[in-house]
Short mmCIF file of C-alpha atoms in Angstrom, two decimals:
data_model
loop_
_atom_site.label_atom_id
_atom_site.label_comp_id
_atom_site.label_asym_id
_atom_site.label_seq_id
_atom_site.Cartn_x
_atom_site.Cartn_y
_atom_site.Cartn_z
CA UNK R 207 24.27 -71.59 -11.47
CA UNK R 208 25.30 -67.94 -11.50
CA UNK R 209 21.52 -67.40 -11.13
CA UNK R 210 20.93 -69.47 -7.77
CA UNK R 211 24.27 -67.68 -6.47
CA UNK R 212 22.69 -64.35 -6.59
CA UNK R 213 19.22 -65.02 -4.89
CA UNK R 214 21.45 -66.96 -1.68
CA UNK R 215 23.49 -63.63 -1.68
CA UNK R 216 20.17 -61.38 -1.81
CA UNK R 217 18.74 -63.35 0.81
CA UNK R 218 21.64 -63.35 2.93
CA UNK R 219 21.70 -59.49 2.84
CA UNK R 220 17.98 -59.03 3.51
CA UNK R 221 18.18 -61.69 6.81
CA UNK R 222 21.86 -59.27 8.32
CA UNK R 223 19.17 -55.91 7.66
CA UNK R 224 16.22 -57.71 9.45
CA UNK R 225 18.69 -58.59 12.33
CA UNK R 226 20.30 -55.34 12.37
CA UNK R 227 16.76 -53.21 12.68
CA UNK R 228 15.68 -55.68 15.42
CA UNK R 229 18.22 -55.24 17.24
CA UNK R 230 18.55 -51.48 16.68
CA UNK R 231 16.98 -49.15 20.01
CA UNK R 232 14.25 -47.20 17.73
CA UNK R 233 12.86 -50.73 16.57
CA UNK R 234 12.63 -51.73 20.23
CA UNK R 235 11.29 -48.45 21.65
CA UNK R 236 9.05 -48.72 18.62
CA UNK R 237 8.06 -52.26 20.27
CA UNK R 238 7.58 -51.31 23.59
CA UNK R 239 5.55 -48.17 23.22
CA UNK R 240 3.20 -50.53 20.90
CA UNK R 241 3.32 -53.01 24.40
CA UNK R 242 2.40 -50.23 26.48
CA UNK R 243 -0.32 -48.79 24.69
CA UNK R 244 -1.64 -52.27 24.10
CA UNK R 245 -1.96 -52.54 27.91
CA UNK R 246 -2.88 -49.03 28.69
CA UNK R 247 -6.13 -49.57 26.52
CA UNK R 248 -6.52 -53.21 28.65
CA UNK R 249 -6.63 -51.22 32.04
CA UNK R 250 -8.63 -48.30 30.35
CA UNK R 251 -11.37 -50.59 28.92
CA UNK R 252 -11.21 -52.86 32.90
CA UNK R 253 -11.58 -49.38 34.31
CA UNK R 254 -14.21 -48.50 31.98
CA UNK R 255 -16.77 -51.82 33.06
CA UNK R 256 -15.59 -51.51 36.30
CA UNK R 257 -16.88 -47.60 36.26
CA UNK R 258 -20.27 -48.92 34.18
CA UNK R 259 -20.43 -51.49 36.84
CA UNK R 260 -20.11 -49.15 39.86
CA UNK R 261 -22.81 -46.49 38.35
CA UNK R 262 -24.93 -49.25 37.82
CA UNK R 263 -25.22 -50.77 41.20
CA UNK R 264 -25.47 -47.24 42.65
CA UNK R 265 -28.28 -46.51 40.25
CA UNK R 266 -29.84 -49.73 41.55
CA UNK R 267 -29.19 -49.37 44.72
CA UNK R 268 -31.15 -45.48 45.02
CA UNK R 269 -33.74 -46.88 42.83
CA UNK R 270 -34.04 -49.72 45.86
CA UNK R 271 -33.94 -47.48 48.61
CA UNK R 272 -36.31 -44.82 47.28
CA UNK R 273 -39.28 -47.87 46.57
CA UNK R 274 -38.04 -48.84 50.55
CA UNK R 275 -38.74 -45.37 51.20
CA UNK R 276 -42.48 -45.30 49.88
CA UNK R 277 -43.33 -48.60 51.08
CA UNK R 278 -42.41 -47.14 54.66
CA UNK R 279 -43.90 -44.18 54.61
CA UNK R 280 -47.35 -45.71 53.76
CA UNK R 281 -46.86 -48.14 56.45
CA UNK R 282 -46.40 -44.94 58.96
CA UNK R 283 -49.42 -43.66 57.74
CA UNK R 284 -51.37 -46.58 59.13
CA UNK R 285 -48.97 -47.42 61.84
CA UNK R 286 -51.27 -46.44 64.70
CA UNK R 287 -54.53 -48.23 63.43
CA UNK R 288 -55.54 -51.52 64.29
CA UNK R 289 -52.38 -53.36 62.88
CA UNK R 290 -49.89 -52.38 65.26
CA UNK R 291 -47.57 -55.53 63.77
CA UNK R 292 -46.72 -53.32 61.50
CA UNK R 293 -44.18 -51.69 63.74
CA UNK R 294 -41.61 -54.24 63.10
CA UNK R 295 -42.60 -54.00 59.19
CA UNK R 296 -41.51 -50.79 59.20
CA UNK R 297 -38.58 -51.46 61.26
CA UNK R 298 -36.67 -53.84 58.85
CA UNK R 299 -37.32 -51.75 56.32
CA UNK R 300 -35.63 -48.43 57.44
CA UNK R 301 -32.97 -51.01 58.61
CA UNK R 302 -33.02 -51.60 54.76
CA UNK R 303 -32.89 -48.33 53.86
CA UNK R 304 -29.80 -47.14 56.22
CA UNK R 305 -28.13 -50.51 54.65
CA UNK R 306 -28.45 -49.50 51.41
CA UNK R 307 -27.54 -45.76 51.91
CA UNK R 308 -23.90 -47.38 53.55
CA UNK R 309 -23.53 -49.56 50.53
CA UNK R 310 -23.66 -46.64 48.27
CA UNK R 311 -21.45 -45.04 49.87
CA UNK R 312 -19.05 -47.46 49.73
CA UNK R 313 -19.80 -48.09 46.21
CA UNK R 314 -19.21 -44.11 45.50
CA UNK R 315 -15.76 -44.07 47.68
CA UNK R 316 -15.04 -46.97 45.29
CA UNK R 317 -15.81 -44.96 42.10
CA UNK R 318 -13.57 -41.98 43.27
CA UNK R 319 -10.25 -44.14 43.71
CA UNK R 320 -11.03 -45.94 40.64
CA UNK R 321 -11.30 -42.48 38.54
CA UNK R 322 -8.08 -41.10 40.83
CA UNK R 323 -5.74 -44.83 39.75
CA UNK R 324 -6.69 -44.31 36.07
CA UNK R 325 -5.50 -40.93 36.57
CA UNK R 326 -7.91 -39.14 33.89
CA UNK R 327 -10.87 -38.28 35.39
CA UNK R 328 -13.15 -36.44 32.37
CA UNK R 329 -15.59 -33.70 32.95
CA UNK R 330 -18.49 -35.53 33.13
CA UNK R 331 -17.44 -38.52 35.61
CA UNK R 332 -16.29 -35.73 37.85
CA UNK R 333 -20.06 -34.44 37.45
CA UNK R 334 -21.47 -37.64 37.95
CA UNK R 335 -19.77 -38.54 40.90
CA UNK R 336 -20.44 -35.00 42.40
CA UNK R 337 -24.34 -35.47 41.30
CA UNK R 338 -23.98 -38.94 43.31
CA UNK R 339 -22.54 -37.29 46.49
CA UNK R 340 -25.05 -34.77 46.45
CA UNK R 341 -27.99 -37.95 45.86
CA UNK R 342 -26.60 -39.20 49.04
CA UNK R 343 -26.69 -36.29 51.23
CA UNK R 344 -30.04 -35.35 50.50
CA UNK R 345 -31.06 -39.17 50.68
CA UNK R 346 -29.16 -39.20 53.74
CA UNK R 347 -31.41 -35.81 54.99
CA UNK R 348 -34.97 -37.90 54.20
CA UNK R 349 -33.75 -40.40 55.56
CA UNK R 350 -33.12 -38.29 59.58
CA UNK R 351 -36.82 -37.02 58.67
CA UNK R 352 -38.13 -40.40 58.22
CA UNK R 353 -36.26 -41.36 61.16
CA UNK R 354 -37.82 -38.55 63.45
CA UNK R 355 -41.35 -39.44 62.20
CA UNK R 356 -40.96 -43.31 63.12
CA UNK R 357 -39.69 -42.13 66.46
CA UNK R 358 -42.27 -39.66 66.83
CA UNK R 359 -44.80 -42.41 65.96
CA UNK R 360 -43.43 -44.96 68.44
CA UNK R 361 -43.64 -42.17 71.51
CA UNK R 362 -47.48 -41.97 70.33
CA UNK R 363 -47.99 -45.80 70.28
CA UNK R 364 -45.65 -46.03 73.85
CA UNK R 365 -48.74 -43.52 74.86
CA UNK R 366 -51.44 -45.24 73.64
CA UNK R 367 -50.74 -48.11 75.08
CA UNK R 368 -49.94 -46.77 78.60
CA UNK R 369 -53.45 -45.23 78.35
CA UNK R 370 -55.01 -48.25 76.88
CA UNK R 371 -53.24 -50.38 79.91
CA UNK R 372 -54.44 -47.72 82.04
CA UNK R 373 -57.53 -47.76 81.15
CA UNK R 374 -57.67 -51.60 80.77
CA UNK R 375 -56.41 -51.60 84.61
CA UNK R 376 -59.13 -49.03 85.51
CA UNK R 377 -61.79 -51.17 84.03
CA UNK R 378 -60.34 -54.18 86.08
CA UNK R 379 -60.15 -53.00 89.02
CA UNK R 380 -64.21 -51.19 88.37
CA UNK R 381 -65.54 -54.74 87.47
CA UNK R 382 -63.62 -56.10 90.41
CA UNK R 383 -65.35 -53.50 92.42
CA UNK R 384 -69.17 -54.21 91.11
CA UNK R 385 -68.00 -58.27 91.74
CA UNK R 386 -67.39 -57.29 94.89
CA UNK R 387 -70.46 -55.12 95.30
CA UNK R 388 -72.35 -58.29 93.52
CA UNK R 389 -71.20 -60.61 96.30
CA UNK R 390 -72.16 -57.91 99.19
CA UNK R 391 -75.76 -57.21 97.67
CA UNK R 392 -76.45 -60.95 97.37
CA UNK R 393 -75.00 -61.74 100.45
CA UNK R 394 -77.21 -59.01 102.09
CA UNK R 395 -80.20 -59.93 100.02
CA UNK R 396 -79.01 -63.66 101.40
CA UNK R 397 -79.47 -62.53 104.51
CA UNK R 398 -82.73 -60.52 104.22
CA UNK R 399 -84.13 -63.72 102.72
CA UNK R 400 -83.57 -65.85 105.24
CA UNK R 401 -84.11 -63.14 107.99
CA UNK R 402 -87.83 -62.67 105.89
CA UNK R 403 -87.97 -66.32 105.93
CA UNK R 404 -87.21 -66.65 109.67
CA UNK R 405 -89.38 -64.17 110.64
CA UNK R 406 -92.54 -65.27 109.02
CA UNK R 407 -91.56 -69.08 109.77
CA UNK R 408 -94.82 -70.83 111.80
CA UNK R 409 -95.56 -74.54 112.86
CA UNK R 410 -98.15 -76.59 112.96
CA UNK R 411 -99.36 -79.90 113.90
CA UNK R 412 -102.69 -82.19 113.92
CA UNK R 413 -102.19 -85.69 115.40
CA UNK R 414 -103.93 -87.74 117.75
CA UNK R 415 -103.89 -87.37 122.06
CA UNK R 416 -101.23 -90.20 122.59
CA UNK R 417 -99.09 -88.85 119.46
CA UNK R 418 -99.36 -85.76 120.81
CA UNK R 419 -98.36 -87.16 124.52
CA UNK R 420 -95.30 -89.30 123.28
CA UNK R 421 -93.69 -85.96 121.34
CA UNK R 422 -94.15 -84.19 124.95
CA UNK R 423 -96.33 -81.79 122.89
CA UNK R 424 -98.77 -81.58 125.93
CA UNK R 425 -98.57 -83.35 129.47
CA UNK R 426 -101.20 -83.75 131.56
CA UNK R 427 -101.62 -81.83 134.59
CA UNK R 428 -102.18 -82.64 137.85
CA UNK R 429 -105.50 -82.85 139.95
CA UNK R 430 -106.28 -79.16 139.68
CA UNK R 431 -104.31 -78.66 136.75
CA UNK R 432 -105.37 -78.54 133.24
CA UNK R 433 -103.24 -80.06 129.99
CA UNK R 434 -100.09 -78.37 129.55
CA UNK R 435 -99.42 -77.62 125.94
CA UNK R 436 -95.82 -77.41 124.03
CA UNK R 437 -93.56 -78.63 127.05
CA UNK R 438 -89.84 -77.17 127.09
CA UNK R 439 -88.86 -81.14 125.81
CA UNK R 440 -91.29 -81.57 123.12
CA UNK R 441 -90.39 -83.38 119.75
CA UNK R 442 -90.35 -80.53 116.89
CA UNK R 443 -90.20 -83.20 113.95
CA UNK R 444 -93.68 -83.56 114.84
CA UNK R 445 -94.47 -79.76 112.87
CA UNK R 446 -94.36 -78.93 109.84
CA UNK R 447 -93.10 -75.17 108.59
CA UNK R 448 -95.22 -72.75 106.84
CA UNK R 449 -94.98 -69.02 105.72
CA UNK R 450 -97.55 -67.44 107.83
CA UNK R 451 -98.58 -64.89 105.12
CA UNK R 452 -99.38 -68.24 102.58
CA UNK R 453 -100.33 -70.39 104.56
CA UNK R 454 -103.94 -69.01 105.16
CA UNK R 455 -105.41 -72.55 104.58
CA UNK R 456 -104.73 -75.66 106.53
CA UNK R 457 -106.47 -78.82 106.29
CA UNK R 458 -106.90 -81.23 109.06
CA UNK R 459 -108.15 -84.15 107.24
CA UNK R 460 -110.28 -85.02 110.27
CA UNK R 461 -113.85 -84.33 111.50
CA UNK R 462 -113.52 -83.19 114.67
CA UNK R 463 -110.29 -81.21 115.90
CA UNK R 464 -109.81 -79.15 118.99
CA UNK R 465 -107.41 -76.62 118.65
CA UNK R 466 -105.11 -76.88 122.39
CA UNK R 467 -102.30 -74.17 121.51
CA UNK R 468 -103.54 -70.13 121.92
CA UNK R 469 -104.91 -67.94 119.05
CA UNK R 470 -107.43 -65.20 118.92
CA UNK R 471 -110.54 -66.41 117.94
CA UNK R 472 -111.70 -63.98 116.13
CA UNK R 473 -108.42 -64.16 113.91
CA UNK R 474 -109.77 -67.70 111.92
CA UNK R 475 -112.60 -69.99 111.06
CA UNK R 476 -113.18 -73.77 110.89
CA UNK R 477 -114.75 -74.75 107.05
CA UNK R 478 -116.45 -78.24 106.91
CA UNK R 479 -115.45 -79.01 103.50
CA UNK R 480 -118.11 -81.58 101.09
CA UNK R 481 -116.00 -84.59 102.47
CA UNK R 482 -116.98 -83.23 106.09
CA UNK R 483 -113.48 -82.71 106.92
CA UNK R 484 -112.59 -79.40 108.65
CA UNK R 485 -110.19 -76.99 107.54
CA UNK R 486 -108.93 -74.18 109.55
CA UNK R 487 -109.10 -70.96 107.48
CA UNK R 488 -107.63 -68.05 108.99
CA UNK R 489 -108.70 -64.62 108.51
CA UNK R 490 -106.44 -63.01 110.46
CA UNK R 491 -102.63 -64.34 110.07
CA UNK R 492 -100.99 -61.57 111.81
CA UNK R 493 -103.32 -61.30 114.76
CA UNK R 494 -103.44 -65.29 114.52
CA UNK R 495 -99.56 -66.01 114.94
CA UNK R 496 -98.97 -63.28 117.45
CA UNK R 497 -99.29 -65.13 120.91
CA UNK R 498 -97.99 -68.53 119.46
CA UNK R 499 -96.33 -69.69 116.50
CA UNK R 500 -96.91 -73.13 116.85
CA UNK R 501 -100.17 -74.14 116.17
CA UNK R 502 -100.98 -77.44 118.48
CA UNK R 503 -104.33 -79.16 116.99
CA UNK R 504 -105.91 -82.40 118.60
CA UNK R 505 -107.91 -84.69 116.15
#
């Protein structure tokens, strides 16, 4: 009994010194500095993945635009040969590049204000962020360069194809010329043609008295007055049209003819052929067309 007493006092002294220390100010400065660190080292390790983060996507984002970079300037080097397309290639990708350089400068702004909240910015994040800033102005510098050669390369494409339209124009309007030249020469040769063709154009015809009579192709004359021969009113239908320099052979298909119209004699011949038809063969065309060109023959 005396035994159970003591350990109900003991306890009851050990609960009043746990309540007193609790509730005394070291105990609870004790408790809030342990609070405080606790949440210091929560923001210090968020700051410290958002800081790994940040370097990380600015790494990545360098590495991006630098491969951009490459890609574009091989594209430039080929930019005026036959795949001109390649223009608007090169386009999107220094659109990429400029893009990029904003976003890391963003993410670098970012990375300052970070280090300035946490309020204990270390040597070597100082240096980093300095070596970053320095990155982008020299990126930045390429980047004018690259600019200036893609501009430079678009006023020699703007010229090239002013001189190739130029030329492309020039050659247009030459081929419209030799068209035109084309049509004039064969118009002109055209006209020689048929001028030749007019010129050495000749008639002839071999039918009997009365066909000869009812075309008007000869009249007879009066009582003192011999046959008149080709009539202003006579029926042309009745010849037929030869080139006087061919047409140094024409058949009568007849044994007896009597050539009415007037030709040099000396200028042709009449052939009995084997069938004893007569031909009129003339030696002479140009001496033998020269009073008439209608040659009137009576079978």
């Amino acid at each position: 009994m005396k035994t159970t007493r003591f350990y109900v006092i003991i306890a009851a002294f050990l609960f009043t010194a746990v309540s007193c220390v609790e509730n005394s100010q070291k105990y609870k400065a004790a408790v809030a500095e342990r609070d405080s660190l606790a949440t210091e080292k929560l923001m210090l390790d968020s700051s410290y993945n958002q800081t790994l983060a940040l370097l990380n996507d600015i790494e990545t984002g360098f590495a991006e635009i630098t491969q951009t970079e490459k890609q574009m300037k091989l594209n430039l080097q080929s930019v005026e040969g036959p795949k001109v397309n390649r223009r608007q290639l090169i386009a999107a990708q220094m659109s990429a590049i400029k893009q990029g350089i904003e976003q890391n400068k963003a993410r670098i702004t970012e990375l300052e204000q970070l280090a300035s909240k946490n309020g204990k910015i270390n040597a070597m994040l100082t240096a980093t962020i300095k070596r970053l800033q320095t990155q982008m102005e020299e990126k930045g510098l390429q980047i004018k360069s690259l600019q200036a050669e893609l501009d430079q390369k678009n006023i020699k494409i703007t010229e090239l194809t002013t001189t190739v339209t130029q030329q492309s124009k020039s050659i247009a309007e030459q081929s419209r010329s030799i068209e035109e030249q084309q049509q004039a020469l064969e118009k002109q040769e055209s006209t020689i043609k048929q001028q030749d063709t007019e010129m050495n154009a000749v008639w002839y015809c071999i039918a009997t008295p009365k066909e000869l009579k009812a075309a008007k192709i000869i009249t007879d004359g009066g009582l003192f007055q011999s046959k008149k021969v080709l009539s202003s009113e006579f029926d042309n239908s009745m010849f037929a049209q030869v080139d006087q320099r061919s047409a140094v052979s024409i058949p009568t298909y007849s044994k007896k003819v009597k050539i009415l119209s007037q030709h040099p004699v000396n200028s042709y011949t009449l052939v009995t052929g084997e069938d004893k038809n007569l031909t009129i063969e003339i030696t002479d065309p140009a001496r033998f067309w020269s009073v008439s060109k209608y040659l009137v023959v009576q079978k």
